[in-house]
mmCIF file of C-alpha atoms in Angstrom:
data_model
loop_
_atom_site.group_PDB
_atom_site.id
_atom_site.type_symbol
_atom_site.label_atom_id
_atom_site.label_comp_id
_atom_site.label_asym_id
_atom_site.label_seq_id
_atom_site.Cartn_x
_atom_site.Cartn_y
_atom_site.Cartn_z
ATOM 1 C CA MET Y 1 -38.871 54.753 9.072
ATOM 2 C CA LYS Y 2 -41.517 52.031 9.201
ATOM 3 C CA ASN Y 3 -43.118 52.960 5.909
ATOM 4 C CA THR Y 4 -41.396 52.007 2.656
ATOM 5 C CA SER Y 5 -42.432 51.620 -0.943
ATOM 6 C CA PHE Y 6 -40.298 48.495 -1.160
ATOM 7 C CA GLY Y 7 -42.653 46.295 0.865
ATOM 8 C CA ASN Y 8 -41.898 44.231 3.950
ATOM 9 C CA LEU Y 9 -38.126 44.339 4.405
ATOM 10 C CA LYS Y 10 -38.146 41.905 7.325
ATOM 11 C CA LEU Y 11 -39.281 38.881 5.332
ATOM 12 C CA ARG Y 12 -36.869 39.205 2.423
ATOM 13 C CA MET Y 13 -33.379 37.830 1.802
ATOM 14 C CA ILE Y 14 -30.502 39.482 -0.005
ATOM 15 C CA GLN Y 15 -30.842 38.514 -3.645
ATOM 16 C CA LYS Y 16 -28.180 36.498 -5.431
ATOM 17 C CA THR Y 17 -26.605 39.391 -7.288
ATOM 18 C CA ILE Y 18 -22.978 40.513 -7.071
ATOM 19 C CA ASN Y 19 -22.338 44.175 -7.877
ATOM 20 C CA LEU Y 20 -18.929 45.465 -8.948
ATOM 21 C CA PHE Y 21 -17.838 48.959 -9.975
ATOM 22 C CA HIS Y 22 -15.133 49.418 -12.595
ATOM 23 C CA ASP Y 23 -14.526 52.344 -14.918
ATOM 24 C CA GLY Y 24 -11.670 53.965 -16.753
ATOM 25 C CA PRO Y 25 -9.429 52.622 -19.536
ATOM 26 C CA ASN Y 26 -8.045 49.512 -17.832
ATOM 27 C CA PRO Y 27 -9.626 46.053 -18.206
ATOM 28 C CA LEU Y 28 -11.487 44.424 -15.324
ATOM 29 C CA PRO Y 29 -8.814 43.158 -12.888
ATOM 30 C CA ASP Y 30 -8.128 39.430 -12.602
ATOM 31 C CA MET Y 31 -9.402 39.447 -9.007
ATOM 32 C CA ALA Y 32 -12.762 40.792 -10.158
ATOM 33 C CA MET Y 33 -12.878 38.267 -12.989
ATOM 34 C CA SER Y 34 -12.477 35.525 -10.393
ATOM 35 C CA VAL Y 35 -15.524 36.952 -8.577
ATOM 36 C CA VAL Y 36 -17.517 36.866 -11.827
ATOM 37 C CA ASP Y 37 -16.430 33.243 -12.326
ATOM 38 C CA TRP Y 38 -17.348 32.358 -8.722
ATOM 39 C CA GLY Y 39 -20.769 33.895 -9.202
ATOM 40 C CA SER Y 40 -21.503 31.954 -12.389
ATOM 41 C CA LYS Y 41 -20.556 28.700 -10.677
ATOM 42 C CA ASN Y 42 -22.702 29.393 -7.612
ATOM 43 C CA GLY Y 43 -25.899 30.743 -9.133
ATOM 44 C CA TYR Y 44 -25.204 34.466 -8.709
ATOM 45 C CA GLN Y 45 -25.807 37.115 -11.339
ATOM 46 C CA THR Y 46 -22.949 39.606 -11.639
ATOM 47 C CA LYS Y 47 -23.434 43.236 -12.646
ATOM 48 C CA VAL Y 48 -20.462 45.482 -13.448
ATOM 49 C CA TRP Y 49 -21.415 49.127 -12.982
ATOM 50 C CA LYS Y 50 -19.850 52.168 -14.658
ATOM 51 C CA ALA Y 51 -20.252 55.862 -13.917
ATOM 52 C CA GLU Y 52 -22.743 56.142 -16.775
ATOM 53 C CA ASN Y 53 -25.053 53.711 -14.958
ATOM 54 C CA LEU Y 54 -25.316 55.976 -11.919
ATOM 55 C CA PRO Y 55 -27.998 58.621 -11.571
ATOM 56 C CA ASP Y 56 -26.991 62.197 -12.231
ATOM 57 C CA PHE Y 57 -25.827 64.218 -9.240
ATOM 58 C CA GLU Y 58 -24.196 67.619 -8.944
ATOM 59 C CA GLN Y 59 -20.506 66.680 -9.092
ATOM 60 C CA LYS Y 60 -20.690 63.432 -11.047
ATOM 61 C CA GLN Y 61 -18.984 64.907 -14.119
ATOM 62 C CA TRP Y 62 -16.246 66.471 -11.960
ATOM 63 C CA LEU Y 63 -15.501 63.068 -10.433
ATOM 64 C CA ILE Y 64 -15.318 61.468 -13.883
ATOM 65 C CA GLU Y 65 -13.077 64.177 -15.334
ATOM 66 C CA ASN Y 66 -10.754 63.971 -12.311
ATOM 67 C CA LYS Y 67 -10.677 60.154 -12.374
ATOM 68 C CA GLN Y 68 -11.997 59.883 -8.828
ATOM 69 C CA TRP Y 69 -13.027 56.264 -9.335
ATOM 70 C CA SER Y 70 -12.922 55.503 -5.620
ATOM 71 C CA CYS Y 71 -15.500 58.198 -4.841
ATOM 72 C CA LEU Y 72 -17.664 57.033 -7.741
ATOM 73 C CA SER Y 73 -17.468 53.508 -6.385
ATOM 74 C CA ASP Y 74 -18.747 54.807 -3.033
ATOM 75 C CA VAL Y 75 -21.769 56.310 -4.758
ATOM 76 C CA CYS Y 76 -22.265 53.111 -6.750
ATOM 77 C CA ARG Y 77 -22.146 50.581 -3.929
ATOM 78 C CA HIS Y 78 -24.979 52.257 -2.013
ATOM 79 C CA TRP Y 79 -27.054 53.015 -5.113
ATOM 80 C CA ALA Y 80 -26.679 49.442 -6.382
ATOM 81 C CA ILE Y 81 -27.685 47.833 -3.108
ATOM 82 C CA TYR Y 82 -30.524 50.267 -2.451
ATOM 83 C CA THR Y 83 -32.084 49.978 -5.912
ATOM 84 C CA THR Y 84 -31.354 46.376 -6.903
ATOM 85 C CA GLY Y 85 -30.203 44.585 -3.751
ATOM 86 C CA GLY Y 86 -27.413 42.022 -3.587
ATOM 87 C CA PHE Y 87 -23.766 42.045 -2.610
ATOM 88 C CA TYR Y 88 -21.101 44.612 -3.402
ATOM 89 C CA LEU Y 89 -17.372 43.871 -3.658
ATOM 90 C CA ASP Y 90 -14.512 46.171 -4.570
ATOM 91 C CA THR Y 91 -12.558 44.792 -7.523
ATOM 92 C CA ASP Y 92 -9.597 43.898 -5.295
ATOM 93 C CA CYS Y 93 -11.643 41.405 -3.270
ATOM 94 C CA GLU Y 94 -11.890 37.647 -3.750
ATOM 95 C CA ILE Y 95 -14.558 35.290 -2.424
ATOM 96 C CA VAL Y 96 -13.185 32.383 -0.385
ATOM 97 C CA GLY Y 97 -16.251 31.401 1.656
ATOM 98 C CA ASP Y 98 -20.020 31.080 1.405
ATOM 99 C CA LEU Y 99 -22.241 34.125 0.849
ATOM 100 C CA GLN Y 100 -25.451 32.216 1.602
ATOM 101 C CA PRO Y 101 -25.457 32.765 5.413
ATOM 102 C CA LEU Y 102 -25.250 36.527 4.818
ATOM 103 C CA ARG Y 103 -28.464 36.609 2.802
ATOM 104 C CA LYS Y 104 -30.512 36.718 6.032
ATOM 105 C CA TYR Y 105 -29.447 40.294 6.775
ATOM 106 C CA LYS Y 106 -31.231 43.462 5.682
ATOM 107 C CA TRP Y 107 -27.821 45.105 5.305
ATOM 108 C CA PHE Y 108 -24.258 44.364 6.318
ATOM 109 C CA ALA Y 109 -20.767 45.806 5.949
ATOM 110 C CA THR Y 110 -17.343 45.039 7.423
ATOM 111 C CA LYS Y 111 -15.528 46.402 10.460
ATOM 112 C CA GLU Y 112 -12.214 48.104 9.772
ATOM 113 C CA PRO Y 113 -10.109 48.884 12.854
ATOM 114 C CA PRO Y 114 -10.026 50.992 14.870
ATOM 115 C CA ARG Y 115 -13.775 51.695 14.527
ATOM 116 C CA PHE Y 116 -14.665 52.211 10.878
ATOM 117 C CA VAL Y 117 -17.583 50.814 8.896
ATOM 118 C CA ASN Y 118 -16.114 49.805 5.538
ATOM 119 C CA CYS Y 119 -18.401 48.932 2.621
ATOM 120 C CA ALA Y 120 -15.775 47.404 0.289
ATOM 121 C CA PHE Y 121 -17.566 44.123 1.030
ATOM 122 C CA SER Y 122 -21.169 44.819 1.880
ATOM 123 C CA GLY Y 123 -24.690 43.902 0.893
ATOM 124 C CA GLY Y 124 -28.346 44.362 1.567
ATOM 125 C CA ILE Y 125 -31.894 43.951 0.402
ATOM 126 C CA GLU Y 126 -33.421 46.343 -2.062
ATOM 127 C CA GLY Y 127 -34.850 49.420 -0.341
ATOM 128 C CA ASN Y 128 -33.002 49.115 2.971
ATOM 129 C CA GLU Y 129 -32.752 52.317 5.002
ATOM 130 C CA VAL Y 130 -28.979 52.305 5.588
ATOM 131 C CA SER Y 131 -28.044 52.051 1.901
ATOM 132 C CA LYS Y 132 -30.525 54.797 1.096
ATOM 133 C CA ALA Y 133 -29.087 57.133 3.744
ATOM 134 C CA MET Y 134 -25.497 56.484 2.685
ATOM 135 C CA PHE Y 135 -26.321 57.097 -0.968
ATOM 136 C CA GLU Y 136 -28.123 60.361 -0.231
ATOM 137 C CA VAL Y 137 -25.285 61.693 1.934
ATOM 138 C CA ILE Y 138 -22.434 60.696 -0.386
ATOM 139 C CA ARG Y 139 -23.999 61.862 -3.638
ATOM 140 C CA SER Y 140 -24.622 65.279 -2.015
ATOM 141 C CA PHE Y 141 -21.065 65.593 -0.668
ATOM 142 C CA ASP Y 142 -18.937 68.547 -1.856
ATOM 143 C CA PHE Y 143 -16.146 66.484 -3.432
ATOM 144 C CA LYS Y 144 -14.637 69.410 -5.322
ATOM 145 C CA GLY Y 145 -14.583 71.706 -2.299
ATOM 146 C CA TYR Y 146 -13.242 69.186 0.219
ATOM 147 C CA LYS Y 147 -10.250 70.590 2.150
ATOM 148 C CA GLY Y 148 -9.879 68.060 4.960
ATOM 149 C CA GLN Y 149 -6.639 66.447 6.099
ATOM 150 C CA VAL Y 150 -7.868 62.900 5.454
ATOM 151 C CA PRO Y 151 -7.425 62.010 1.739
ATOM 152 C CA LEU Y 152 -10.683 62.458 -0.171
ATOM 153 C CA PRO Y 153 -11.223 58.738 -1.030
ATOM 154 C CA ALA Y 154 -10.649 57.701 2.597
ATOM 155 C CA TYR Y 155 -12.967 60.384 3.926
ATOM 156 C CA VAL Y 156 -15.817 59.675 1.498
ATOM 157 C CA GLY Y 157 -15.350 55.958 2.139
ATOM 158 C CA PRO Y 158 -14.877 54.687 5.713
ATOM 159 C CA TRP Y 159 -15.051 58.043 7.547
ATOM 160 C CA LEU Y 160 -18.316 59.266 6.046
ATOM 161 C CA GLN Y 161 -19.886 55.805 5.876
ATOM 162 C CA THR Y 162 -19.145 55.306 9.575
ATOM 163 C CA ALA Y 163 -20.769 58.627 10.470
ATOM 164 C CA VAL Y 164 -23.913 57.744 8.510
ATOM 165 C CA PHE Y 165 -24.112 54.268 10.042
ATOM 166 C CA ASP Y 166 -23.696 55.673 13.562
ATOM 167 C CA TYR Y 167 -26.504 58.156 12.896
ATOM 168 C CA MET Y 168 -28.806 55.548 11.391
ATOM 169 C CA SER Y 169 -28.202 53.207 14.341
ATOM 170 C CA LYS Y 170 -29.677 55.877 16.600
ATOM 171 C CA ILE Y 171 -32.815 56.682 14.593
ATOM 172 C CA LEU Y 172 -33.847 53.287 13.201
ATOM 173 C CA VAL Y 173 -36.963 51.840 14.768
ATOM 174 C CA THR Y 174 -35.018 48.589 15.082
ATOM 175 C CA THR Y 175 -31.458 47.620 14.167
ATOM 176 C CA GLU Y 176 -32.456 43.962 13.844
ATOM 177 C CA GLY Y 177 -31.022 42.564 10.632
ATOM 178 C CA TYR Y 178 -28.327 45.244 10.278
ATOM 179 C CA HIS Y 179 -24.937 43.704 10.897
ATOM 180 C CA LEU Y 180 -21.188 44.362 10.838
ATOM 181 C CA LEU Y 181 -18.907 41.467 9.951
ATOM 182 C CA SER Y 182 -15.631 41.091 11.791
ATOM 183 C CA THR Y 183 -12.536 42.125 9.858
ATOM 184 C CA SER Y 184 -11.388 38.500 9.623
ATOM 185 C CA GLU Y 185 -14.733 37.462 8.101
ATOM 186 C CA GLY Y 186 -15.179 40.296 5.639
ATOM 187 C CA PHE Y 187 -11.627 41.304 4.725
ATOM 188 C CA GLY Y 188 -9.253 38.715 6.138
ATOM 189 C CA LEU Y 189 -6.492 41.241 6.735
ATOM 190 C CA THR Y 190 -6.634 44.856 7.782
ATOM 191 C CA TYR Y 191 -5.179 47.601 5.601
ATOM 192 C CA GLN Y 192 -2.283 47.949 8.058
ATOM 193 C CA GLN Y 193 -1.520 44.206 8.003
ATOM 194 C CA ASP Y 194 -1.602 44.068 4.221
ATOM 195 C CA HIS Y 195 0.817 46.966 3.855
ATOM 196 C CA ARG Y 196 3.190 45.334 6.358
ATOM 197 C CA GLY Y 197 3.277 42.307 4.055
ATOM 198 C CA VAL Y 198 1.247 40.010 6.326
ATOM 199 C CA ARG Y 199 -0.230 37.100 4.332
ATOM 200 C CA ASP Y 200 -1.399 34.857 7.151
ATOM 201 C CA TRP Y 201 -5.068 34.767 6.152
ATOM 202 C CA PRO Y 202 -7.427 33.777 8.998
ATOM 203 C CA GLN Y 203 -9.504 30.633 8.895
ATOM 204 C CA GLY Y 204 -13.230 30.980 8.315
ATOM 205 C CA GLY Y 205 -13.093 34.128 6.223
ATOM 206 C CA ILE Y 206 -15.685 34.874 3.560
ATOM 207 C CA VAL Y 207 -13.855 37.486 1.496
ATOM 208 C CA ARG Y 208 -10.201 38.468 1.210
ATOM 209 C CA HIS Y 209 -9.562 42.140 0.541
ATOM 210 C CA HIS Y 210 -6.198 42.716 -1.140
ATOM 211 C CA TRP Y 211 -6.266 46.519 -0.787
ATOM 212 C CA ALA Y 212 -5.030 47.012 -4.362
ATOM 213 C CA LYS Y 213 -7.185 50.113 -5.114
ATOM 214 C CA SER Y 214 -8.201 48.704 -8.486
ATOM 215 C CA TRP Y 215 -11.461 50.567 -9.151
#
């Protein structure tokens, strides 16, 4: 794990790029437009990815034809961070704090209770090992043949991402620089709180996740 073609990962900061994924017939949601506006005001480049921007993989066309935008967004977030670096936000997230302190990490994501690693708000430097591993696992997943009880988007998202992160935490030479934000920092409210109608956003949050499923 020490050798990489991307140079010395330890000395680099997350670049000032915000990555979003949005595809399908609907326009970019207002929440995502506010992220684009925030980026332009704060010196961040914003890139909106579509399925056509992703590398080819076995079931890519099946996902497109079946409008599995959530699963495509899971492929995108890891590919975008691994190949270009920067931050990734789902299109139902808004920025309410400062991203600058997060640029010191090699990679980060957000905790989702009870124990999930959720990458709806995440980021990392180009070439980091965790993004690479997550991309390789998710793009190779048998989406079409999945028969599990957990809905496909939820499984490919938090469930599978958590399993990969747990595995990587065991084999990395060092986990220094790999970080999980608290739910209040990275999401504000949990999925359960949001769907109970809770709108008491915590102080000191960086991003608010509105759980609108607006890929």
